[in-house]
Amino acid sequence: VKLSQIGEFGLIDLIARREPKLKSTVIGIGDDAAVLKYQAPSTKGQEKYQLITTDTLVENVHFKLKQTSFFDLGYKTLAVNISDIAAMGGFPTHALVTIGLPKRVSVEQVRQLYNGINKLAGRYKIDIVGGDTIASPKAVVVSITLLGEVEKDCLLTRSRARPGDLILVTGSFGGPAALKFELGTRNLELRTQEARMIAKTHLATAMIDSSDGLVRSVLEICKASKVGARIYEDQVPIAKGATLKQALYGGEEYELVFTVNKKYLSKIMDKLSKVSVVGEIVAKGRRVKLVDSYGRMKALKSGGYEHFK
Ligand code: ADP
Ligand code: MG
Protein backbone atom coordinates (compact mmCIF):
# COMPACT_ATOMS: atom_id res chain seq x y z
CA VAL A 1 0.00 0.00 0.00
CA LYS A 2 1.35 3.43 -1.00
CA LEU A 3 1.35 6.37 1.40
CA SER A 4 -0.58 8.41 -1.16
CA GLN A 5 -3.47 5.92 -0.94
CA ILE A 6 -4.06 6.26 2.79
CA GLY A 7 -2.69 9.78 3.34
CA GLU A 8 -1.29 11.32 6.51
CA PHE A 9 -4.45 10.76 8.54
CA GLY A 10 -4.84 7.15 7.42
CA LEU A 11 -1.22 6.52 8.34
CA ILE A 12 -1.61 8.06 11.80
CA ASP A 13 -4.74 5.92 12.33
CA LEU A 14 -2.61 2.82 11.62
CA ILE A 15 0.08 3.93 14.06
CA ALA A 16 -2.49 5.00 16.66
CA ARG A 17 -3.83 1.45 17.12
CA ARG A 18 -1.28 0.91 19.91
CA GLU A 19 -3.00 1.40 23.24
CA PRO A 20 -0.95 3.10 25.97
CA LYS A 21 0.39 0.66 28.58
CA LEU A 22 1.50 3.00 31.35
CA LYS A 23 -0.85 4.30 34.05
CA SER A 24 0.84 7.68 33.74
CA THR A 25 -0.38 8.08 30.15
CA VAL A 26 -3.69 9.94 30.41
CA ILE A 27 -4.09 10.64 26.69
CA GLY A 28 -1.77 9.21 24.03
CA ILE A 29 -1.99 9.64 20.27
CA GLY A 30 -4.93 11.55 18.86
CA ASP A 31 -5.19 14.98 20.47
CA ASP A 32 -3.29 18.24 20.05
CA ALA A 33 -0.83 17.11 22.72
CA ALA A 34 -0.29 14.02 24.85
CA VAL A 35 -1.36 14.24 28.51
CA LEU A 36 0.72 12.63 31.25
CA LYS A 37 0.25 12.40 34.99
CA TYR A 38 2.69 14.34 37.05
CA GLN A 39 2.92 16.60 40.04
CA ALA A 40 4.83 19.80 39.41
CA PRO A 41 6.86 20.71 42.52
CA SER A 42 5.80 24.35 42.64
CA THR A 43 2.06 23.99 42.31
CA LYS A 44 1.08 24.07 46.01
CA GLY A 45 -1.41 21.27 45.94
CA GLN A 46 -2.95 22.27 42.63
CA GLU A 47 -2.90 19.09 40.61
CA LYS A 48 -1.56 19.35 37.10
CA TYR A 49 -0.97 17.27 34.04
CA GLN A 50 2.12 17.38 31.90
CA LEU A 51 1.51 18.14 28.22
CA ILE A 52 3.87 17.21 25.40
CA THR A 53 3.65 17.83 21.67
CA THR A 54 5.93 17.97 18.65
CA ASP A 55 5.78 19.59 15.21
CA THR A 56 8.26 19.77 12.36
CA LEU A 57 8.65 22.16 9.44
CA VAL A 58 10.42 20.93 6.30
CA GLU A 59 11.81 23.08 3.49
CA ASN A 60 9.74 22.90 0.29
CA VAL A 61 6.93 21.12 2.15
CA HIS A 62 5.96 23.76 4.74
CA PHE A 63 8.04 26.71 3.55
CA LYS A 64 10.34 27.96 0.79
CA LEU A 65 13.52 29.76 1.78
CA LYS A 66 12.92 32.24 -1.07
CA GLN A 67 9.89 33.58 0.79
CA THR A 68 10.75 32.75 4.39
CA SER A 69 13.46 34.22 6.58
CA PHE A 70 15.26 31.99 9.06
CA PHE A 71 13.88 34.21 11.82
CA ASP A 72 10.30 33.54 10.67
CA LEU A 73 11.03 29.84 10.35
CA GLY A 74 12.21 29.57 13.96
CA TYR A 75 9.37 31.72 15.21
CA LYS A 76 6.76 29.72 13.37
CA THR A 77 8.04 26.28 14.38
CA LEU A 78 7.74 27.23 18.04
CA ALA A 79 4.42 29.00 17.43
CA VAL A 80 2.66 25.94 15.98
CA ASN A 81 3.75 23.90 19.00
CA ILE A 82 2.56 26.58 21.44
CA SER A 83 -0.78 26.52 19.65
CA ASP A 84 -1.17 22.79 20.34
CA ILE A 85 -0.37 23.22 24.05
CA ALA A 86 -2.82 26.13 24.26
CA ALA A 87 -5.52 24.03 22.58
CA MET A 88 -5.31 21.62 25.53
CA GLY A 89 -6.03 24.51 27.91
CA GLY A 90 -2.44 24.66 29.14
CA PHE A 91 0.71 26.75 28.93
CA PRO A 92 4.17 25.89 27.58
CA THR A 93 7.25 25.37 29.78
CA HIS A 94 10.21 23.58 28.14
CA ALA A 95 11.31 22.89 24.57
CA LEU A 96 13.70 20.63 22.68
CA VAL A 97 14.83 22.00 19.31
CA THR A 98 16.16 19.75 16.53
CA ILE A 99 17.69 21.26 13.42
CA GLY A 100 18.60 19.36 10.26
CA LEU A 101 20.77 21.55 8.03
CA PRO A 102 22.38 21.22 4.60
CA LYS A 103 25.99 22.49 4.41
CA ARG A 104 24.94 25.56 2.39
CA VAL A 105 23.34 27.15 5.48
CA SER A 106 25.42 29.85 7.19
CA VAL A 107 26.07 30.35 10.87
CA GLU A 108 24.35 33.73 10.64
CA GLN A 109 21.21 32.03 9.27
CA VAL A 110 21.18 29.63 12.23
CA ARG A 111 21.59 32.62 14.53
CA GLN A 112 18.54 34.20 12.89
CA LEU A 113 16.59 30.96 13.29
CA TYR A 114 17.33 30.99 17.02
CA ASN A 115 16.50 34.68 17.26
CA GLY A 116 13.04 33.75 15.99
CA ILE A 117 12.70 30.87 18.43
CA ASN A 118 14.03 32.94 21.34
CA LYS A 119 11.69 35.82 20.66
CA LEU A 120 8.66 33.62 21.35
CA ALA A 121 10.41 31.57 24.03
CA GLY A 122 11.10 34.81 25.90
CA ARG A 123 7.54 36.02 25.57
CA TYR A 124 6.10 32.75 26.88
CA LYS A 125 8.85 32.02 29.42
CA ILE A 126 9.83 28.78 27.70
CA ASP A 127 13.23 27.23 28.50
CA ILE A 128 15.05 25.56 25.60
CA VAL A 129 16.47 22.55 27.43
CA GLY A 130 17.96 20.50 24.61
CA GLY A 131 17.61 19.19 21.10
CA ASP A 132 19.70 17.71 18.32
CA THR A 133 21.79 19.06 15.45
CA ILE A 134 22.20 16.99 12.32
CA ALA A 135 23.29 17.31 8.70
CA SER A 136 20.46 17.04 6.22
CA PRO A 137 21.23 16.20 2.57
CA LYS A 138 18.85 18.68 0.94
CA ALA A 139 16.16 20.29 3.05
CA VAL A 140 16.29 22.53 6.09
CA VAL A 141 14.27 20.80 8.82
CA VAL A 142 13.26 22.31 12.14
CA SER A 143 11.51 20.16 14.70
CA ILE A 144 10.40 21.26 18.15
CA THR A 145 9.12 19.17 21.02
CA LEU A 146 7.29 21.31 23.52
CA LEU A 147 6.32 20.48 27.07
CA GLY A 148 3.65 22.27 29.01
CA GLU A 149 1.39 22.08 32.02
CA VAL A 150 -2.31 22.29 32.61
CA GLU A 151 -4.30 22.28 35.85
CA LYS A 152 -6.34 19.06 35.88
CA ASP A 153 -9.66 20.90 35.88
CA CYS A 154 -8.60 23.08 32.93
CA LEU A 155 -7.69 20.23 30.56
CA LEU A 156 -9.62 20.44 27.30
CA THR A 157 -9.53 17.56 24.83
CA ARG A 158 -11.18 16.85 21.49
CA SER A 159 -13.36 14.13 22.91
CA ARG A 160 -16.05 15.60 25.17
CA ALA A 161 -18.29 17.49 22.74
CA ARG A 162 -21.95 16.60 23.25
CA PRO A 163 -25.14 16.98 21.20
CA GLY A 164 -26.64 20.35 22.11
CA ASP A 165 -23.24 22.02 22.24
CA LEU A 166 -22.58 24.99 20.01
CA ILE A 167 -19.37 25.22 17.98
CA LEU A 168 -17.46 28.45 18.61
CA VAL A 169 -14.35 29.86 16.99
CA THR A 170 -11.93 32.69 17.65
CA GLY A 171 -10.93 35.11 14.90
CA SER A 172 -11.58 34.54 11.21
CA PHE A 173 -10.68 31.93 8.61
CA GLY A 174 -9.20 31.64 5.14
CA GLY A 175 -6.66 34.45 5.52
CA PRO A 176 -3.51 32.37 5.01
CA ALA A 177 -5.11 30.52 2.07
CA ALA A 178 -6.04 33.84 0.45
CA LEU A 179 -2.42 34.99 0.93
CA LYS A 180 -1.18 31.75 -0.70
CA PHE A 181 0.32 30.56 2.60
CA GLU A 182 3.33 32.81 2.57
CA LEU A 183 4.90 31.79 5.84
CA GLY A 184 5.28 35.00 7.75
CA THR A 185 5.05 35.88 11.38
CA ARG A 186 3.16 39.11 10.82
CA ASN A 187 -0.15 37.34 10.30
CA LEU A 188 0.49 34.54 12.80
CA GLU A 189 -1.53 35.39 15.88
CA LEU A 190 -1.63 32.88 18.69
CA ARG A 191 -4.77 32.55 20.81
CA THR A 192 -2.96 31.59 23.99
CA GLN A 193 -4.73 34.08 26.26
CA GLU A 194 -8.12 33.19 24.85
CA ALA A 195 -7.35 29.47 25.25
CA ARG A 196 -6.47 29.91 28.93
CA MET A 197 -9.54 32.06 29.46
CA ILE A 198 -11.78 29.44 27.86
CA ALA A 199 -10.16 26.68 29.95
CA LYS A 200 -10.57 28.62 33.18
CA THR A 201 -14.31 29.13 32.66
CA HIS A 202 -14.70 25.31 32.83
CA LEU A 203 -17.61 25.77 30.41
CA ALA A 204 -16.11 24.35 27.21
CA THR A 205 -16.51 20.64 26.47
CA ALA A 206 -13.89 20.24 23.71
CA MET A 207 -11.21 22.32 22.03
CA ILE A 208 -8.76 22.01 19.13
CA ASP A 209 -6.58 24.45 17.22
CA SER A 210 -7.51 24.95 13.60
CA SER A 211 -4.11 24.32 12.01
CA ASP A 212 -5.55 21.95 9.40
CA GLY A 213 -8.58 24.06 8.55
CA LEU A 214 -11.99 24.74 10.12
CA VAL A 215 -13.85 21.75 8.68
CA ARG A 216 -11.00 19.36 9.46
CA SER A 217 -10.91 20.63 13.07
CA VAL A 218 -14.65 20.15 13.56
CA LEU A 219 -14.34 16.70 12.01
CA GLU A 220 -11.55 15.77 14.43
CA ILE A 221 -13.77 16.82 17.36
CA CYS A 222 -16.61 14.72 15.88
CA LYS A 223 -14.40 11.64 15.49
CA ALA A 224 -12.95 11.93 19.00
CA SER A 225 -16.32 12.73 20.64
CA LYS A 226 -18.36 10.29 18.51
CA VAL A 227 -20.83 12.98 17.44
CA GLY A 228 -21.83 14.82 14.26
CA ALA A 229 -21.82 18.51 13.46
CA ARG A 230 -23.48 21.21 11.37
CA ILE A 231 -21.64 24.28 10.21
CA TYR A 232 -23.78 27.27 9.21
CA GLU A 233 -22.32 28.69 6.03
CA ASP A 234 -23.42 32.27 6.65
CA GLN A 235 -22.00 32.33 10.18
CA VAL A 236 -18.42 31.41 9.32
CA PRO A 237 -16.20 34.46 9.95
CA ILE A 238 -14.33 34.87 6.66
CA ALA A 239 -11.03 36.76 6.62
CA LYS A 240 -10.69 39.80 4.38
CA GLY A 241 -10.04 38.74 0.78
CA ALA A 242 -10.82 35.06 1.39
CA THR A 243 -13.58 32.93 -0.10
CA LEU A 244 -15.96 30.68 1.85
CA LYS A 245 -14.09 27.66 0.50
CA GLN A 246 -10.76 29.03 1.75
CA ALA A 247 -12.36 29.75 5.13
CA LEU A 248 -13.72 26.20 5.41
CA TYR A 249 -10.71 24.25 4.15
CA GLY A 250 -7.75 26.62 4.07
CA GLY A 251 -5.89 25.90 7.28
CA GLU A 252 -2.57 27.35 8.49
CA GLU A 253 -4.49 29.62 10.83
CA TYR A 254 -4.07 29.00 14.51
CA GLU A 255 -7.54 29.83 15.76
CA LEU A 256 -9.39 27.90 18.44
CA VAL A 257 -12.40 25.75 17.66
CA PHE A 258 -14.30 24.81 20.82
CA THR A 259 -17.68 23.57 21.98
CA VAL A 260 -19.95 24.90 24.72
CA ASN A 261 -23.38 23.81 25.82
CA LYS A 262 -26.09 26.20 24.53
CA LYS A 263 -27.12 27.24 28.02
CA TYR A 264 -23.66 28.68 28.79
CA LEU A 265 -23.33 30.64 25.56
CA SER A 266 -23.93 34.11 26.99
CA LYS A 267 -21.70 33.38 29.97
CA ILE A 268 -18.75 32.50 27.75
CA MET A 269 -19.42 35.28 25.21
CA ASP A 270 -19.23 37.81 28.04
CA LYS A 271 -15.66 36.76 28.74
CA LEU A 272 -14.31 36.73 25.18
CA SER A 273 -14.21 39.13 22.28
CA LYS A 274 -13.95 38.18 18.59
CA VAL A 275 -15.67 34.84 19.11
CA SER A 276 -18.38 33.54 16.77
CA VAL A 277 -20.81 30.65 16.84
CA VAL A 278 -20.38 28.70 13.58
CA GLY A 279 -22.47 25.63 14.16
CA GLU A 280 -23.68 22.95 16.49
CA ILE A 281 -22.98 19.41 17.59
CA VAL A 282 -25.60 16.77 16.79
CA ALA A 283 -25.95 13.20 17.95
CA LYS A 284 -25.41 11.25 14.80
CA GLY A 285 -22.98 10.87 12.02
CA ARG A 286 -19.41 11.60 13.05
CA ARG A 287 -19.72 13.76 9.99
CA VAL A 288 -19.77 17.46 9.29
CA LYS A 289 -22.58 18.94 7.24
CA LEU A 290 -22.76 22.42 5.83
CA VAL A 291 -26.08 24.30 6.11
CA ASP A 292 -26.65 27.18 3.67
CA SER A 293 -28.70 30.30 4.35
CA TYR A 294 -31.87 28.56 3.06
CA GLY A 295 -31.41 25.73 5.53
CA ARG A 296 -30.32 23.29 2.84
CA MET A 297 -27.78 20.72 3.99
CA LYS A 298 -24.74 19.49 2.10
CA ALA A 299 -22.27 16.84 3.12
CA LEU A 300 -18.74 18.18 3.29
CA LYS A 301 -15.54 16.61 2.15
CA SER A 302 -13.12 16.33 5.04
CA GLY A 303 -10.77 18.83 3.44
CA GLY A 304 -7.76 20.54 4.91
CA TYR A 305 -4.14 19.87 4.09
CA GLU A 306 -3.00 16.28 4.24
CA HIS A 307 0.56 15.06 3.74
CA PHE A 308 1.21 12.36 1.05
CA LYS A 309 -2.09 13.13 -0.72
P1 ADP B 1 -1.63 18.50 15.17
O1 ADP B 1 -2.01 18.99 13.79
O2 ADP B 1 -2.50 19.03 16.26
O3 ADP B 1 -0.16 18.68 15.46
P2 ADP B 1 -1.48 15.90 14.00
O4 ADP B 1 -2.59 15.85 12.99
O5 ADP B 1 -0.10 16.19 13.53
O6 ADP B 1 -1.90 16.92 15.16
O7 ADP B 1 -1.44 14.53 14.81
C1 ADP B 1 -2.61 13.95 15.35
C2 ADP B 1 -2.21 12.99 16.45
O8 ADP B 1 -1.40 11.91 15.94
C3 ADP B 1 -1.38 13.63 17.55
O9 ADP B 1 -1.76 13.05 18.78
C4 ADP B 1 0.05 13.22 17.19
O10 ADP B 1 0.89 13.20 18.33
C5 ADP B 1 -0.16 11.82 16.62
N1 ADP B 1 0.90 11.41 15.67
C6 ADP B 1 1.21 12.00 14.48
N2 ADP B 1 2.22 11.34 13.87
C7 ADP B 1 2.58 10.31 14.69
C8 ADP B 1 3.55 9.25 14.62
N3 ADP B 1 4.38 9.15 13.59
N4 ADP B 1 3.61 8.38 15.65
C9 ADP B 1 2.78 8.50 16.70
N5 ADP B 1 1.82 9.43 16.81
C10 ADP B 1 1.70 10.35 15.83
MG1 MG C 1 -3.39 20.82 16.80
Coordinates of N, CA and C in Angstrom, one line a residue, residues 172-278:
S172 N -11.0 34.8 12.5 CA -11.6 34.5 11.2 C -10.7 33.6 10.4
F173 N -11.3 33.1 9.3 CA -10.7 31.9 8.6 C -10.4 32.2 7.1
G174 N -9.5 31.5 6.6 CA -9.2 31.6 5.1 C -8.1 32.7 4.8
G175 N -7.7 33.4 5.8 CA -6.7 34.5 5.5 C -5.4 33.9 4.9
P176 N -4.7 32.9 5.6 CA -3.5 32.4 5.0 C -3.7 31.8 3.6
A177 N -4.9 31.1 3.4 CA -5.1 30.5 2.1 C -5.2 31.6 1.0
A178 N -5.9 32.7 1.4 CA -6.0 33.8 0.4 C -4.7 34.5 0.2
L179 N -3.8 34.4 1.1 CA -2.4 35.0 0.9 C -1.5 34.0 0.4
K180 N -2.0 32.8 -0.1 CA -1.2 31.8 -0.7 C -0.2 31.2 0.3
F181 N -0.5 31.2 1.6 CA 0.3 30.6 2.6 C 1.8 31.1 2.7
E182 N 2.0 32.3 2.4 CA 3.3 32.8 2.6 C 3.7 32.8 4.1
L183 N 4.6 31.9 4.4 CA 4.9 31.8 5.8 C 5.5 33.1 6.4
G184 N 4.8 33.8 7.1 CA 5.3 35.0 7.7 C 4.8 35.0 9.2
T185 N 5.5 35.8 10.0 CA 5.1 35.9 11.4 C 4.1 37.1 11.6
R186 N 4.0 37.9 10.6 CA 3.2 39.1 10.8 C 1.7 38.7 11.0
N187 N 1.3 37.7 10.2 CA -0.1 37.3 10.3 C -0.3 36.1 11.1
L188 N 0.6 35.7 12.0 CA 0.5 34.5 12.8 C 0.2 35.0 14.2
E189 N -1.1 35.0 14.5 CA -1.5 35.4 15.9 C -1.8 34.1 16.7
L190 N -1.3 34.0 17.9 CA -1.6 32.9 18.7 C -2.7 33.2 19.7
R191 N -3.6 32.3 19.9 CA -4.8 32.6 20.8 C -4.5 32.0 22.2
T192 N -3.3 32.2 22.7 CA -3.0 31.6 24.0 C -3.8 32.2 25.1
Q193 N -4.0 33.5 25.2 CA -4.7 34.1 26.3 C -6.2 33.6 26.2
E194 N -6.7 33.6 25.0 CA -8.1 33.2 24.9 C -8.3 31.7 25.3
A195 N -7.3 30.9 24.9 CA -7.4 29.5 25.3 C -7.4 29.3 26.8
R196 N -6.5 30.0 27.5 CA -6.5 29.9 28.9 C -7.8 30.4 29.5
M197 N -8.3 31.5 29.0 CA -9.5 32.1 29.5 C -10.7 31.0 29.3
I198 N -10.7 30.4 28.1 CA -11.8 29.4 27.9 C -11.6 28.3 28.9
A199 N -10.4 27.8 29.0 CA -10.2 26.7 29.9 C -10.6 27.0 31.4
K200 N -10.3 28.2 31.8 CA -10.6 28.6 33.2 C -12.1 28.9 33.5
T201 N -12.9 29.0 32.4 CA -14.3 29.1 32.7 C -14.9 27.8 33.0
H202 N -14.2 26.7 32.6 CA -14.7 25.3 32.8 C -16.0 25.1 32.1
L203 N -16.3 25.9 31.1 CA -17.6 25.8 30.4 C -17.5 25.0 29.1
A204 N -16.3 25.0 28.5 CA -16.1 24.4 27.2 C -16.0 22.8 27.4
T205 N -16.5 22.1 26.4 CA -16.5 20.6 26.5 C -15.4 20.0 25.6
A206 N -15.0 20.7 24.6 CA -13.9 20.2 23.7 C -13.2 21.4 23.1
M207 N -11.9 21.2 22.7 CA -11.2 22.3 22.0 C -10.1 21.7 21.2
I208 N -9.8 22.4 20.1 CA -8.8 22.0 19.1 C -8.2 23.3 18.5
D209 N -7.0 23.3 18.0 CA -6.6 24.4 17.2 C -6.8 24.1 15.8
S210 N -7.0 25.2 15.0 CA -7.5 24.9 13.6 C -6.4 24.9 12.6
S211 N -5.3 24.3 12.9 CA -4.1 24.3 12.0 C -4.4 23.6 10.7
D212 N -5.3 22.6 10.7 CA -5.6 21.9 9.4 C -6.9 22.4 8.8
G213 N -7.4 23.5 9.2 CA -8.6 24.1 8.6 C -9.8 23.9 9.5
L214 N -10.8 24.7 9.3 CA -12.0 24.7 10.1 C -12.8 23.4 10.1
V215 N -13.0 23.0 8.8 CA -13.9 21.8 8.7 C -13.1 20.5 9.3
R216 N -11.8 20.5 8.9 CA -11.0 19.4 9.5 C -11.0 19.4 11.0
S217 N -10.9 20.5 11.6 CA -10.9 20.6 13.1 C -12.2 20.2 13.7
V218 N -13.3 20.6 13.1 CA -14.7 20.2 13.6 C -14.8 18.6 13.4
L219 N -14.3 18.1 12.3 CA -14.3 16.7 12.0 C -13.5 15.9 13.0
E220 N -12.4 16.5 13.4 CA -11.6 15.8 14.4 C -12.3 15.7 15.8
I221 N -13.0 16.8 16.1 CA -13.8 16.8 17.4 C -14.9 15.8 17.2
C222 N -15.5 15.7 16.1 CA -16.6 14.7 15.9 C -16.1 13.3 16.0
K223 N -15.0 13.0 15.4 CA -14.4 11.6 15.5 C -14.1 11.3 16.9
A224 N -13.4 12.2 17.6 CA -13.0 11.9 19.0 C -14.1 11.9 20.0
S225 N -15.2 12.7 19.7 CA -16.3 12.7 20.6 C -17.5 11.8 20.2
K226 N -17.3 11.2 19.1 CA -18.4 10.3 18.5 C -19.7 11.0 18.3
V227 N -19.6 12.2 17.7 CA -20.8 13.0 17.4 C -20.8 13.5 16.0
G228 N -21.8 14.2 15.6 CA -21.8 14.8 14.3 C -21.9 16.3 14.4
A229 N -21.8 17.1 13.3 CA -21.8 18.5 13.5 C -22.4 19.2 12.2
R230 N -23.0 20.3 12.5 CA -23.5 21.2 11.4 C -22.7 22.5 11.4
I231 N -22.3 23.0 10.3 CA -21.6 24.3 10.2 C -22.6 25.2 9.4
Y232 N -22.9 26.3 9.9 CA -23.8 27.3 9.2 C -22.9 28.2 8.4
E233 N -23.1 28.0 7.0 CA -22.3 28.7 6.0 C -22.2 30.2 6.3
D234 N -23.4 30.8 6.6 CA -23.4 32.3 6.6 C -22.9 32.8 8.0
Q235 N -22.5 31.9 8.9 CA -22.0 32.3 10.2 C -20.5 32.2 10.3
V236 N -19.9 31.6 9.3 CA -18.4 31.4 9.3 C -17.7 32.8 9.1
P237 N -16.9 33.2 10.1 CA -16.2 34.5 9.9 C -15.1 34.3 8.9
I238 N -15.3 35.0 7.8 CA -14.3 34.9 6.7 C -13.3 36.0 6.7
A239 N -12.1 35.7 6.6 CA -11.0 36.8 6.6 C -11.1 37.6 5.4
K240 N -10.7 38.9 5.5 CA -10.7 39.8 4.4 C -10.0 39.2 3.2
G241 N -10.7 39.2 2.0 CA -10.0 38.7 0.8 C -10.2 37.2 0.6
A242 N -10.7 36.5 1.5 CA -10.8 35.1 1.4 C -12.2 34.7 0.9
T243 N -12.3 33.5 0.3 CA -13.6 32.9 -0.1 C -14.1 32.0 1.0
L244 N -15.4 31.6 0.9 CA -16.0 30.7 1.9 C -15.2 29.4 1.8
K245 N -14.8 28.9 0.6 CA -14.1 27.7 0.5 C -12.7 27.7 1.2
Q246 N -12.1 28.9 1.0 CA -10.8 29.0 1.7 C -11.0 29.1 3.3
A247 N -12.1 29.7 3.7 CA -12.4 29.8 5.1 C -12.7 28.4 5.7
L248 N -13.3 27.5 4.9 CA -13.7 26.2 5.4 C -12.6 25.2 5.4
Y249 N -11.7 25.3 4.3 CA -10.7 24.3 4.2 C -9.3 24.7 4.2
G250 N -9.1 26.1 4.2 CA -7.7 26.6 4.1 C -6.7 26.1 5.0
G251 N -6.9 26.3 6.3 CA -5.9 25.9 7.3 C -4.8 26.9 7.4
E252 N -3.7 26.5 8.2 CA -2.6 27.4 8.5 C -3.0 28.6 9.3
E253 N -4.2 28.6 9.9 CA -4.5 29.6 10.8 C -4.6 28.9 12.2
Y254 N -4.2 29.6 13.2 CA -4.1 29.0 14.5 C -5.1 29.5 15.4
E255 N -6.4 29.4 15.0 CA -7.5 29.8 15.8 C -7.9 28.7 16.6
L256 N -8.9 28.9 17.6 CA -9.4 27.9 18.4 C -10.8 27.5 18.0
V257 N -11.1 26.2 17.9 CA -12.4 25.7 17.7 C -12.8 25.0 18.9
F258 N -13.9 25.4 19.5 CA -14.3 24.8 20.8 C -15.8 24.7 20.9
T259 N -16.3 23.8 21.8 CA -17.7 23.6 22.0 C -18.2 23.9 23.4
V260 N -19.4 24.5 23.4 CA -19.9 24.9 24.7 C -21.4 24.6 24.7
N261 N -21.9 24.1 25.8 CA -23.4 23.8 25.8 C -24.1 25.1 25.6
K262 N -25.3 25.0 24.9 CA -26.1 26.2 24.5 C -26.4 27.1 25.7
K263 N -26.6 26.4 26.9 CA -27.1 27.2 28.0 C -26.0 28.1 28.6
Y264 N -24.8 27.9 28.3 CA -23.7 28.7 28.8 C -23.1 29.7 27.8
L265 N -23.8 29.8 26.6 CA -23.3 30.6 25.6 C -23.1 32.1 26.0
S266 N -24.1 32.7 26.6 CA -23.9 34.1 27.0 C -22.8 34.3 28.0
K267 N -22.7 33.3 28.9 CA -21.7 33.4 30.0 C -20.3 33.4 29.4
I268 N -20.1 32.6 28.3 CA -18.7 32.5 27.7 C -18.5 33.7 26.8
M269 N -19.6 34.1 26.1 CA -19.4 35.3 25.2 C -19.1 36.5 26.0
D270 N -19.6 36.6 27.2 CA -19.2 37.8 28.0 C -17.7 37.9 28.3
K271 N -17.1 36.8 28.4 CA -15.7 36.8 28.7 C -14.7 36.9 27.6
L272 N -15.2 36.8 26.3 CA -14.3 36.7 25.2 C -14.8 37.7 24.1
S273 N -13.8 38.3 23.4 CA -14.2 39.1 22.3 C -13.8 38.4 21.0
K274 N -14.3 38.8 19.9 CA -14.0 38.2 18.6 C -14.2 36.7 18.6
V275 N -15.3 36.3 19.2 CA -15.7 34.8 19.1 C -17.0 34.7 18.4
S276 N -17.1 33.7 17.5 CA -18.4 33.5 16.8 C -18.9 32.1 16.9
V277 N -20.2 32.0 16.9 CA -20.8 30.6 16.8 C -20.9 30.3 15.4
V278 N -20.3 29.1 15.0 CA -20.4 28.7 13.6 C -21.2 27.5 13.3

